[in-house]
């Protein structure tokens, strides 16, 4: 479709993504100047539909953005009351006391929230200030101006047929232009990836690192429910096979978020992250909690783990990267929402000042500077060596040396400097010939579930007549390389069962992409060793429909 066939709309600021980052930017812009025109475009069917994070929220971001959030009915009302950290083996557990950890690691003062609901509430606040929010609108392309700057996005293209040609109900979408375009797509955003590559934003930075986070919501026996309780574990079942760990957060209404993160720099291609999560729930500590309860929702999403040394330049001509599009998660705290909000606020302030000064389409250098010396830097810098230590030397080194380094950093120095991450997660994957298969127990259907059954609890949906949004650079590569060199890794890393290798009787192996199952976690785009799978946005409204995660 040529751009000339599309209608255009002009705004002061176009924001991609109604997550905490994008919504904070929108709110801040309108707080600063009610006359600015601001639009937020969201690919989910409604705000919150694609927000996975049932989270422990550090309120510092919201405090800075809207200090009176408590009076505005924010759905943030379960304070953390209990904060436990265990190293676990197959049957036992050892509690690590809180006192050796630096104060910023403590969860007291934080809240257990449904981030989907927090985003729904933030969207109401933004709309009350006059922000236009359009859910169900995927932004599929960046639009460039005459000087090579980003000047807008294409959003809302619907009705392509499976061969990519327009179908009977085809709608070409619109071009939404802005003086600045802020990308708040979350982790591994597809437009953000394009901007990072085009403007060389990651030059001189360590590669971004990722984990795969999977989560279930359980309704449990009220007698076992402790609102405000936070538990983290490390150790079993991953052992030395991969970094990662679990979280168990008790919200209200007898709901518990049970989640598991697997660092995506694992080497053994036989590792099956989804099955690691399922088997984790059979640990006696978890099984006792969940017995008699029921799983009511499931979802998965990548989480950025590179931290301070991986943050790309966040400003580029005509726009900026916000939140997890820039990778602002504090890994040892497993928290990114507060930084997402702070980054949205900072970018909005820079965009507002530029527009007031009569500028547009240039680099918001002030945003990049504020991010690198403000509260986000204070949060991420002290923990910057935890991930590289974990990757190179394992869990014990990360807990001991990494813990010591966090302490010295709080005192203003580090004996380690800034460690590099080395390889990308895709490059870290080893050949199957050098690794052994892992035997996973079959899910019992009570505590653990097969992948496709669980995916039905993500309520994901993709119009089947459209082209697959998961594109292969080389259609032959999966069978030629992924299957033979990596034992068909793609069929295991996907937490939604999108990829399969299928052999017809007497025929050749085929690579099948069940894109309808996709939950938009982006793991394939990250972990595929040949970087052959490219995640692009499907049409708006498709994807998971997380109710209350
Ligand atoms: C399992 C897991 C547990 C976590 N736990 C915590 C926790 O306890 N505490 C915490 O603080 N953080 C936690 N995080 C991290 C936190 O979720 C992120 O830091 C946070 O979501 C980043 O916010 P964001 O606005 O940048 O992106 P997101 O929250 O991902 O929002 C991005 C939005 O943009 C939309 N979008 C993306 N691309 C497009 C496009 N092209 N067009 C239109 N819309 C688009 C998406 O649908 C989504 O709604 C966790 C993450 C995971 C995966």
Coordinates of C-alpha atoms and ligand atoms in Angstrom, one line a residue:
X1 CA 0.0 0.0 0.0
X2 CA 1.4 3.4 -0.9
X3 CA 1.3 6.2 1.7
X4 CA -0.6 8.4 -0.8
X5 CA -3.6 6.1 -0.5
X6 CA -3.8 6.7 3.2
X7 CA -5.6 9.4 5.1
X8 CA -3.4 11.4 7.4
X9 CA -3.9 13.0 10.8
X10 CA -1.6 15.4 12.5
X11 CA -0.8 15.5 16.2
X12 CA 1.8 17.2 18.3
X13 CA 2.9 13.9 19.8
X14 CA 2.1 10.4 18.6
X15 CA 2.6 7.6 21.2
X16 CA 2.8 3.9 20.3
X17 CA 1.7 1.6 23.1
X18 CA -0.7 2.1 26.1
X19 CA 1.6 0.5 28.6
X20 CA 2.8 2.3 31.7
X21 CA 5.5 4.1 29.7
X22 CA 3.3 5.4 26.9
X23 CA 0.4 6.4 29.2
X24 CA 2.7 8.3 31.5
X25 CA 4.1 10.2 28.6
X26 CA 0.6 11.1 27.5
X27 CA -0.5 12.2 30.9
X28 CA 2.6 14.3 31.5
X29 CA 2.2 16.1 28.1
X30 CA -1.3 17.1 28.9
X31 CA -0.4 18.1 32.5
X32 CA 2.2 20.4 31.0
X33 CA 0.0 21.9 28.3
X34 CA -3.7 21.0 27.9
X35 CA -3.6 22.4 24.3
X36 CA -1.1 19.8 23.0
X37 CA -2.7 17.2 20.8
X38 CA -1.7 13.8 21.9
X39 CA -2.7 10.4 20.6
X40 CA -1.9 6.9 22.0
X41 CA -2.2 3.8 19.7
X42 CA -2.6 0.4 21.3
X43 CA -2.6 -2.9 19.4
X44 CA -4.6 -4.8 22.1
X45 CA -8.3 -5.0 21.8
X46 CA -8.5 -2.7 24.8
X47 CA -6.0 -1.0 27.1
X48 CA -4.6 -3.6 29.4
X49 CA -5.4 -6.6 27.1
X50 CA -1.7 -7.2 26.3
X51 CA -0.3 -6.2 29.7
X52 CA 1.0 -9.4 31.4
X53 CA 2.6 -8.0 34.4
X54 CA 0.8 -9.0 37.7
X55 CA 3.4 -7.1 39.5
X56 CA 5.0 -5.7 42.6
X57 CA 4.8 -2.0 41.8
X58 CA 7.4 0.4 43.2
X59 CA 5.2 3.5 43.4
X60 CA 8.1 5.9 42.8
X61 CA 7.1 6.4 39.2
X62 CA 3.5 7.1 39.9
X63 CA 4.5 9.4 42.8
X64 CA 6.5 11.5 40.4
X65 CA 3.8 11.5 37.7
X66 CA 0.6 11.9 39.8
X67 CA 1.4 12.5 43.5
X68 CA -2.3 12.4 44.3
X69 CA -2.9 8.9 42.7
X70 CA -4.2 7.6 46.1
X71 CA -7.1 10.1 45.9
X72 CA -7.9 9.2 42.3
X73 CA -9.1 5.7 42.9
X74 CA -6.0 3.9 41.6
X75 CA -6.4 0.1 41.7
X76 CA -3.3 0.0 43.9
X77 CA -4.4 -1.1 47.3
X78 CA -2.6 -4.3 48.3
X79 CA 0.6 -3.2 50.1
X80 CA 3.4 -5.7 50.5
X81 CA 3.2 -7.3 54.0
X82 CA 5.6 -10.2 53.7
X83 CA 8.7 -10.5 51.6
X84 CA 10.5 -13.9 51.4
X85 CA 13.3 -15.2 49.3
X86 CA 14.2 -19.0 49.1
X87 CA 16.8 -21.1 47.4
X88 CA 15.0 -24.3 46.6
X89 CA 16.0 -27.8 45.7
X90 CA 13.7 -30.5 44.3
X91 CA 12.0 -31.0 47.7
X92 CA 13.5 -28.6 50.2
X93 CA 14.0 -24.9 50.6
X94 CA 16.3 -22.5 52.4
X95 CA 15.2 -19.0 53.3
X96 CA 17.7 -16.3 52.5
X97 CA 17.2 -13.6 55.2
X98 CA 16.4 -10.1 54.0
X99 CA 19.1 -8.3 56.1
X100 CA 22.1 -9.1 53.8
X101 CA 20.3 -7.5 50.8
X102 CA 20.7 -3.8 50.1
X103 CA 17.7 -1.7 51.2
X104 CA 16.5 -1.2 47.6
X105 CA 15.9 -4.9 47.2
X106 CA 13.2 -4.9 49.9
X107 CA 9.6 -4.9 48.7
X108 CA 8.1 -3.2 51.7
X109 CA 6.6 0.1 50.5
X110 CA 5.6 -1.5 47.2
X111 CA 2.1 -2.8 46.1
X112 CA 0.9 -6.0 44.5
X113 CA -1.2 -4.9 41.5
X114 CA -2.7 -6.0 38.3
X115 CA -0.7 -3.8 35.9
X116 CA -3.5 -4.4 33.3
X117 CA -5.9 -2.7 35.7
X118 CA -3.4 0.0 36.5
X119 CA -3.1 0.8 32.8
X120 CA -6.8 0.8 32.4
X121 CA -7.0 3.4 35.2
X122 CA -4.1 5.4 33.8
X123 CA -5.9 5.5 30.4
X124 CA -9.0 7.0 32.2
X125 CA -6.8 9.6 33.7
X126 CA -5.2 10.4 30.3
X127 CA -8.6 10.6 28.6
X128 CA -9.9 12.9 31.3
X129 CA -7.0 15.2 30.4
X130 CA -7.9 15.1 26.7
X131 CA -5.6 12.4 25.4
X132 CA -7.0 10.5 22.4
X133 CA -6.5 6.7 23.0
X134 CA -7.2 4.2 20.2
X135 CA -7.1 0.6 21.2
X136 CA -7.2 -2.1 18.5
X137 CA -4.8 0.0 16.4
X138 CA -1.5 -1.8 15.6
X139 CA 1.3 0.5 14.4
X140 CA 2.8 -1.5 11.6
X141 CA 5.3 0.9 10.1
X142 CA 7.4 4.0 10.9
X143 CA 6.9 6.9 8.5
X144 CA 10.0 9.0 7.7
X145 CA 10.2 12.7 6.8
X146 CA 12.4 14.3 4.2
X147 CA 15.4 14.6 6.4
X148 CA 15.2 10.9 7.5
X149 CA 13.6 11.7 10.8
X150 CA 10.6 9.7 12.1
X151 CA 7.6 11.8 11.4
X152 CA 4.7 9.4 12.1
X153 CA 3.4 5.8 12.0
X154 CA 1.0 3.8 9.9
X155 CA -1.7 2.3 12.1
X156 CA -4.9 0.4 11.6
X157 CA -4.3 -1.6 8.5
X158 CA -6.9 -4.4 8.4
X159 CA -8.1 -7.1 6.0
X160 CA -5.0 -8.3 4.3
X161 CA -5.4 -11.9 2.9
X162 CA -3.0 -14.7 3.7
X163 CA -1.0 -13.9 0.5
X164 CA -0.6 -10.3 1.6
X165 CA -3.0 -8.9 -0.9
X166 CA -6.0 -6.7 0.1
X167 CA -9.1 -8.7 0.9
X168 CA -12.7 -7.6 0.3
X169 CA -13.0 -5.7 3.6
X170 CA -9.5 -4.2 3.3
X171 CA -8.8 -0.9 5.2
X172 CA -5.4 0.7 4.4
X173 CA -5.0 2.3 7.8
X174 CA -4.0 5.8 8.4
X175 CA -0.8 7.8 8.8
X176 CA -0.6 9.6 12.1
X177 CA 2.0 12.2 12.1
X178 CA 3.5 13.9 15.0
X179 CA 6.2 16.5 15.8
X180 CA 7.6 13.7 17.9
X181 CA 6.8 10.0 17.9
X182 CA 7.3 8.2 21.3
X183 CA 7.8 4.4 21.1
X184 CA 6.4 2.7 24.3
X185 CA 6.0 -0.7 22.7
X186 CA 7.5 -2.6 25.6
X187 CA 10.2 -5.2 25.3
X188 CA 11.6 -6.0 21.8
X189 CA 9.1 -3.6 20.1
X190 CA 9.1 -4.1 16.4
X191 CA 9.1 -0.4 15.5
X192 CA 11.7 0.2 18.2
X193 CA 13.9 -2.5 16.8
X194 CA 13.7 -0.8 13.4
X195 CA 14.6 2.6 14.9
X196 CA 17.5 1.1 17.0
X197 CA 18.9 -0.4 13.8
X198 CA 18.3 2.5 11.5
X199 CA 19.9 5.1 13.8
X200 CA 22.5 2.9 15.3
X201 CA 21.2 3.5 18.8
X202 CA 22.9 0.5 20.3
X203 CA 26.4 1.3 19.0
X204 CA 28.9 0.9 21.7
X205 CA 26.4 -0.6 24.2
X206 CA 26.3 -4.1 25.5
X207 CA 23.8 -6.3 23.7
X208 CA 20.3 -6.3 25.2
X209 CA 19.6 -9.5 27.2
X210 CA 16.2 -11.0 27.9
X211 CA 14.3 -13.5 30.0
X212 CA 11.0 -15.3 29.2
X213 CA 8.4 -14.7 31.9
X214 CA 5.4 -17.0 32.1
X215 CA 2.6 -16.4 34.5
X216 CA -0.6 -18.0 35.7
X217 CA -3.3 -16.5 37.9
X218 CA -4.7 -18.9 40.5
X219 CA -7.7 -18.6 42.7
X220 CA -6.7 -20.5 45.9
X221 CA -8.2 -21.7 49.1
X222 CA -9.0 -18.6 51.1
X223 CA -7.4 -20.3 54.2
X224 CA -4.0 -20.2 52.4
X225 CA -4.3 -16.7 51.0
X226 CA -2.2 -13.9 52.5
X227 CA -2.9 -10.6 50.7
X228 CA 0.4 -8.7 50.3
X229 CA 2.7 -11.8 50.5
X230 CA 5.7 -11.8 48.1
X231 CA 7.8 -14.9 47.6
X232 CA 10.7 -15.3 45.2
X233 CA 12.7 -18.5 44.6
X234 CA 15.8 -19.5 42.7
X235 CA 17.4 -22.9 42.1
X236 CA 15.3 -25.8 41.2
X237 CA 14.2 -26.9 38.7
X238 CA 16.6 -24.9 36.4
X239 CA 19.7 -25.8 38.4
X240 CA 22.7 -25.1 36.2
X241 CA 20.8 -25.4 33.0
X242 CA 19.7 -21.7 32.9
X243 CA 19.4 -18.6 35.0
X244 CA 16.0 -17.6 36.3
X245 CA 13.5 -18.1 39.1
X246 CA 10.0 -17.8 40.3
X247 CA 7.6 -15.3 41.9
X248 CA 4.5 -15.8 43.9
X249 CA 2.4 -12.7 44.7
X250 CA -0.8 -12.8 46.7
X251 CA -3.2 -10.1 45.4
X252 CA -6.7 -9.7 46.8
X253 CA -9.8 -11.8 46.2
X254 CA -7.9 -15.0 46.9
X255 CA -5.9 -14.5 43.7
X256 CA -2.2 -15.4 43.4
X257 CA 0.2 -14.7 40.6
X258 CA 2.5 -17.6 40.1
X259 CA 5.2 -16.8 37.6
X260 CA 8.5 -18.2 36.3
X261 CA 11.3 -16.5 34.4
X262 CA 13.9 -18.3 32.3
X263 CA 16.9 -16.3 31.2
X264 CA 17.1 -16.6 27.4
X265 CA 20.9 -17.0 27.3
X266 CA 20.5 -20.7 28.0
X267 CA 22.8 -22.9 26.0
X268 CA 21.1 -26.3 26.0
X269 CA 18.6 -26.3 23.1
X270 CA 16.7 -29.1 24.7
X271 CA 15.6 -26.8 27.5
X272 CA 11.9 -26.3 27.4
X273 CA 11.1 -23.1 29.4
X274 CA 7.4 -23.8 29.5
X275 CA 7.9 -27.2 31.0
X276 CA 10.3 -25.9 33.6
X277 CA 7.5 -23.6 34.8
X278 CA 5.1 -26.4 34.9
X279 CA 7.4 -28.7 36.9
X280 CA 8.2 -25.8 39.3
X281 CA 4.6 -25.9 40.5
X282 CA 5.2 -29.5 41.8
X283 CA 7.7 -28.3 44.4
X284 CA 6.0 -29.1 47.8
X285 CA 6.0 -25.4 48.8
X286 CA 4.1 -24.4 45.7
X287 CA 2.0 -27.5 45.3
X288 CA 0.7 -27.1 48.9
X289 CA -0.3 -23.5 48.2
X290 CA -2.1 -24.3 44.9
X291 CA -3.8 -27.6 45.8
X292 CA -7.6 -27.1 45.9
X293 CA -7.3 -24.0 43.8
X294 CA -7.8 -23.4 40.1
X295 CA -5.8 -21.7 37.4
X296 CA -7.8 -18.9 35.8
X297 CA -5.4 -17.3 33.4
X298 CA -2.1 -17.8 31.6
X299 CA 0.2 -15.6 29.7
X300 CA 3.9 -15.0 28.7
X301 CA 6.1 -12.1 27.8
X302 CA 9.8 -11.5 27.4
X303 CA 11.4 -9.3 30.0
X304 CA 14.5 -7.1 29.3
X305 CA 17.4 -8.0 31.5
X306 CA 20.4 -6.2 30.1
X307 CA 20.0 -3.2 32.4
X308 CA 22.3 -0.2 32.5
X309 CA 25.0 -1.2 30.1
X310 CA 22.5 -2.3 27.4
X311 CA 20.3 0.9 27.3
X312 CA 20.5 2.2 23.8
X313 CA 20.6 5.9 23.0
X314 CA 17.0 6.7 23.7
X315 CA 16.5 9.7 21.5
X316 CA 16.6 9.6 17.7
X317 CA 15.5 12.1 15.0
X318 CA 11.8 12.7 15.5
X319 CA 11.3 10.4 18.5
X320 CA 12.3 8.4 21.5
X321 CA 12.3 5.0 23.1
X322 CA 10.4 4.7 26.4
X323 CA 10.2 2.0 29.1
X324 CA 11.0 -1.5 28.1
X325 CA 11.5 -0.5 24.5
X326 CA 14.7 0.9 25.9
X327 CA 15.1 -2.0 28.4
X328 CA 14.7 -0.3 31.8
X329 CA 14.1 -3.3 34.0
X330 CA 16.0 -3.7 37.2
X331 CA 16.7 -7.4 37.1
X332 CA 17.4 -8.3 40.7
X333 CA 14.3 -6.4 41.8
X334 CA 12.3 -7.8 38.8
X335 CA 10.8 -4.3 38.4
X336 CA 10.4 -2.1 35.4
X337 CA 7.1 -0.5 35.7
X338 CA 8.3 2.4 37.8
X339 CA 11.1 3.2 35.3
X340 CA 8.7 2.9 32.4
X341 CA 6.6 5.6 34.1
X342 CA 9.6 7.8 34.9
X343 CA 10.9 7.5 31.3
X344 CA 7.5 8.4 29.9
X345 CA 7.4 11.4 32.1
X346 CA 11.0 12.5 31.2
X347 CA 10.4 12.1 27.4
X348 CA 7.2 14.0 27.7
X349 CA 9.0 16.9 29.4
X350 CA 11.7 17.0 26.7
X351 CA 9.1 16.9 23.9
X352 CA 7.0 19.6 25.5
X353 CA 10.0 21.9 25.9
X354 CA 11.0 21.3 22.3
X355 CA 7.6 22.0 20.9
X356 CA 7.3 25.1 23.0
X357 CA 10.6 26.2 21.5
X358 CA 9.2 25.8 18.1
X359 CA 11.2 22.6 17.3
X360 CA 10.0 19.3 15.8
X361 CA 11.5 16.2 14.2
X362 CA 14.9 16.6 15.9
X363 CA 16.6 14.6 18.6
X364 CA 15.2 14.9 22.2
X365 CA 18.8 15.0 23.5
X366 CA 17.5 16.4 26.9
X367 CA 15.6 13.1 27.4
X368 CA 18.6 11.0 26.9
X369 CA 20.6 13.1 29.3
X370 CA 18.0 13.1 32.0
X371 CA 17.5 9.3 31.8
X372 CA 21.3 8.8 32.3
X373 CA 21.7 11.0 35.3
X374 CA 18.2 10.9 37.1
X375 CA 16.3 8.4 39.2
X376 CA 16.4 5.7 36.5
X377 CA 20.2 5.7 36.5
X378 CA 20.1 5.6 40.3
X379 CA 18.0 2.5 40.2
X380 CA 19.8 0.6 37.4
X381 CA 23.5 1.5 37.9
X382 CA 24.0 -0.2 41.3
X383 CA 22.7 -3.5 40.0
X384 CA 24.5 -3.5 36.6
X385 CA 26.8 -6.4 37.3
X386 CA 24.3 -8.9 38.7
X387 CA 23.3 -10.2 35.2
X388 CA 26.8 -10.6 33.7
X389 CA 28.0 -12.3 36.9
X390 CA 25.0 -14.7 36.7
X391 CA 25.6 -15.4 33.0
X392 CA 29.3 -16.1 33.4
X393 CA 29.7 -17.7 36.8
X394 CA 26.2 -18.9 37.8
X395 CA 23.7 -18.2 40.6
X396 CA 26.1 -18.4 43.6
X397 CA 28.5 -15.8 42.1
X398 CA 25.6 -13.6 41.3
X399 CA 24.2 -13.8 44.8
X400 CA 27.5 -13.4 46.6
X401 CA 29.8 -11.3 44.4
X402 CA 26.8 -9.6 42.8
X403 CA 25.3 -8.9 46.3
X404 CA 28.6 -7.4 47.5
X405 CA 28.9 -5.3 44.3
X406 CA 25.3 -4.0 44.9
X407 CA 26.3 -3.0 48.5
X408 CA 29.5 -1.2 47.4
X409 CA 27.5 0.6 44.7
X410 CA 25.1 1.9 47.2
X411 CA 28.2 3.4 48.9
X412 CA 29.2 5.0 45.6
X413 CA 31.9 2.7 44.2
X414 CA 32.3 -0.7 42.5
X415 CA 35.4 -2.9 42.4
X416 CA 34.2 -4.6 39.2
X417 CA 33.5 -1.5 37.1
X418 CA 30.9 -2.3 34.5
X419 CA 30.9 -5.9 33.2
X420 CA 29.9 -6.7 29.7
X421 CA 27.2 -9.2 28.7
X422 CA 29.1 -10.7 25.8
X423 CA 26.9 -12.7 23.4
X424 CA 23.3 -12.0 22.5
X425 CA 20.8 -14.6 23.7
X426 CA 20.5 -16.0 20.2
X427 CA 24.3 -16.5 19.9
X428 CA 24.4 -18.1 23.3
X429 CA 22.5 -21.1 22.1
X430 CA 24.5 -24.3 21.7
X431 CA 24.3 -27.1 19.2
X432 CA 22.2 -30.1 20.2
X433 CA 25.2 -32.4 19.5
X434 CA 26.9 -30.9 22.5
X435 CA 24.0 -31.2 24.9
X436 CA 21.7 -33.9 26.3
X437 CA 17.9 -34.1 26.0
X438 CA 16.0 -33.2 29.2
X439 CA 13.3 -35.5 30.4
X440 CA 10.2 -33.5 31.5
X441 CA 7.4 -35.1 33.5
X442 CA 4.0 -35.1 31.8
X443 CA 1.7 -32.4 33.2
X444 CA -0.9 -33.8 35.6
X445 CA -3.8 -31.6 34.5
X446 CA -4.2 -30.5 38.2
X447 CA -1.1 -28.4 39.0
X448 CA 0.5 -28.5 35.6
X449 CA -1.0 -28.3 32.2
X450 CA -0.1 -29.0 28.6
X451 CA 0.9 -25.9 26.6
X452 CA -2.1 -25.7 24.3
X453 CA -4.6 -26.0 27.1
X454 CA -2.9 -23.2 29.0
X455 CA -2.8 -21.0 25.9
X456 CA -6.6 -21.2 25.8
X457 CA -6.4 -19.3 29.1
X458 CA -4.6 -16.4 27.5
X459 CA -7.7 -15.9 25.3
X460 CA -5.5 -15.2 22.4
X461 CA -7.0 -14.7 19.0
X462 CA -5.7 -13.9 15.5
X463 CA -7.8 -13.5 12.4
X464 CA -6.8 -16.6 10.4
X465 CA -7.2 -15.2 7.0
X466 CA -4.4 -12.6 7.4
X467 CA -0.7 -13.3 6.6
X468 CA 1.3 -14.8 9.5
X469 CA 2.8 -11.9 11.4
X470 CA 5.8 -14.2 12.2
X471 CA 7.9 -13.8 9.1
X472 CA 10.8 -16.1 8.0
X473 CA 13.7 -14.4 6.4
X474 CA 14.6 -17.8 4.8
X475 CA 11.7 -20.3 4.7
X476 CA 14.1 -23.2 4.4
X477 CA 16.2 -22.3 7.4
X478 CA 14.1 -23.9 10.2
X479 CA 14.3 -27.4 8.7
X480 CA 17.9 -27.0 7.4
X481 CA 19.3 -25.5 10.6
X482 CA 16.9 -25.1 13.5
X483 CA 15.8 -28.7 13.3
X484 CA 19.1 -30.4 12.6
X485 CA 21.6 -28.2 14.5
X486 CA 19.4 -27.3 17.4
X487 CA 17.0 -30.2 17.7
X488 CA 14.1 -28.1 16.7
X489 CA 14.6 -25.5 19.4
X490 CA 11.7 -23.3 18.1
X491 CA 9.2 -25.9 19.1
X492 CA 10.3 -25.6 22.7
X493 CA 11.2 -22.0 23.3
X494 CA 7.7 -20.7 22.4
X495 CA 5.5 -20.7 25.4
X496 CA 2.4 -20.7 23.2
X497 CA 3.1 -23.7 20.9
X498 CA 3.3 -21.5 17.8
X499 CA 6.0 -23.5 16.1
X500 CA 6.0 -27.2 15.1
X501 CA 8.1 -29.5 12.9
X502 CA 5.7 -31.9 11.2
X503 CA 6.5 -34.8 9.0
X504 CA 3.8 -36.1 6.7
X505 CA 3.8 -39.9 6.4
X506 CA 6.7 -40.7 4.0
X507 CA 7.3 -37.0 3.4
X508 CA 9.8 -34.3 4.4
X509 CA 9.9 -32.3 7.5
X510 CA 7.9 -29.1 7.4
X511 CA 8.0 -26.1 9.7
X512 CA 4.5 -25.0 10.7
X513 CA 3.7 -21.6 12.2
X514 CA 0.4 -21.6 14.2
X515 CA 0.4 -17.8 14.5
X516 CA -3.1 -17.9 15.9
X517 CA -1.6 -19.0 19.2
X518 CA 0.9 -16.2 19.5
X519 CA 0.8 -14.3 22.8
X520 CA 3.1 -11.6 21.6
X521 CA 5.9 -12.5 24.0
X522 CA 8.6 -12.0 21.3
X523 CA 10.8 -14.9 22.4
X524 CA 11.2 -16.3 18.9
X525 CA 12.4 -12.9 17.7
X526 CA 15.0 -12.9 20.5
X527 CA 16.1 -16.5 20.8
X528 CA 16.1 -17.9 17.3
X529 CA 19.8 -18.7 16.7
X530 CA 19.8 -17.7 13.1
X531 CA 17.6 -14.6 13.8
X532 CA 15.4 -16.0 11.0
X533 CA 12.1 -15.3 12.7
X534 CA 10.9 -11.7 12.6
X535 CA 8.0 -10.7 14.8
X536 CA 5.8 -8.1 13.2
X537 CA 2.5 -6.6 14.4
X538 CA -0.6 -8.5 13.4
X539 CA -3.7 -6.4 12.7
X540 CA -5.1 -4.5 15.7
X541 CA -7.2 -6.2 18.3
X542 CA -5.5 -9.5 17.7
X543 CA -3.4 -11.3 20.3
X544 CA -4.0 -12.1 24.0
X545 CA -6.9 -10.8 26.0
X546 CA -5.5 -10.7 29.5
X547 CA -8.4 -10.0 31.9
X548 CA -6.8 -9.0 35.1
X549 CA -3.1 -10.0 35.0
Ligands
LIG1 C1 6.6 -12.1 33.8 C2 6.9 -10.6 34.1 C3 6.9 -10.2 35.4 C4 7.2 -8.8 35.7 N1 7.0 -8.4 37.0 C5 7.2 -7.1 37.3 C6 7.0 -6.6 38.6 O1 6.6 -7.4 39.5 N2 7.2 -5.3 38.8 C7 7.6 -4.4 37.8 O2 7.7 -3.2 38.1 N3 7.8 -4.9 36.6 C8 7.7 -6.2 36.3 N4 7.9 -6.6 35.0 C9 8.4 -5.7 34.0 C10 7.3 -4.8 33.5 O3 6.2 -5.6 33.0 C11 7.8 -3.9 32.4 O4 9.0 -3.2 32.8 C12 6.8 -2.9 31.9 O5 5.6 -3.6 31.4 C13 7.3 -2.0 30.9 O6 6.3 -1.1 30.5 P1 6.2 -0.5 29.0 O7 5.1 0.5 29.0 O8 7.5 -0.1 28.5 O9 5.8 -1.8 28.1 P2 4.5 -2.7 28.2 O10 4.0 -2.8 29.5 O11 4.9 -4.0 27.5 O12 3.4 -2.0 27.2 C14 3.6 -1.9 25.9 C15 2.2 -1.7 25.2 O13 2.5 -1.3 23.8 C16 1.6 -2.1 23.0 N5 2.3 -2.2 21.7 C17 3.5 -2.8 21.4 N6 3.8 -2.6 20.2 C18 2.8 -1.9 19.6 C19 2.6 -1.5 18.2 N7 3.5 -1.7 17.3 N8 1.4 -0.8 18.0 C20 0.5 -0.6 18.9 N9 0.7 -1.0 20.2 C21 1.8 -1.6 20.5 C22 1.5 -3.4 23.7 O14 0.3 -4.1 23.3 C23 1.4 -3.0 25.2 O15 0.1 -2.7 25.6 C24 7.6 -8.0 34.7 C25 7.7 -8.4 33.4 C26 7.3 -9.8 33.1 C27 7.4 -10.2 31.7

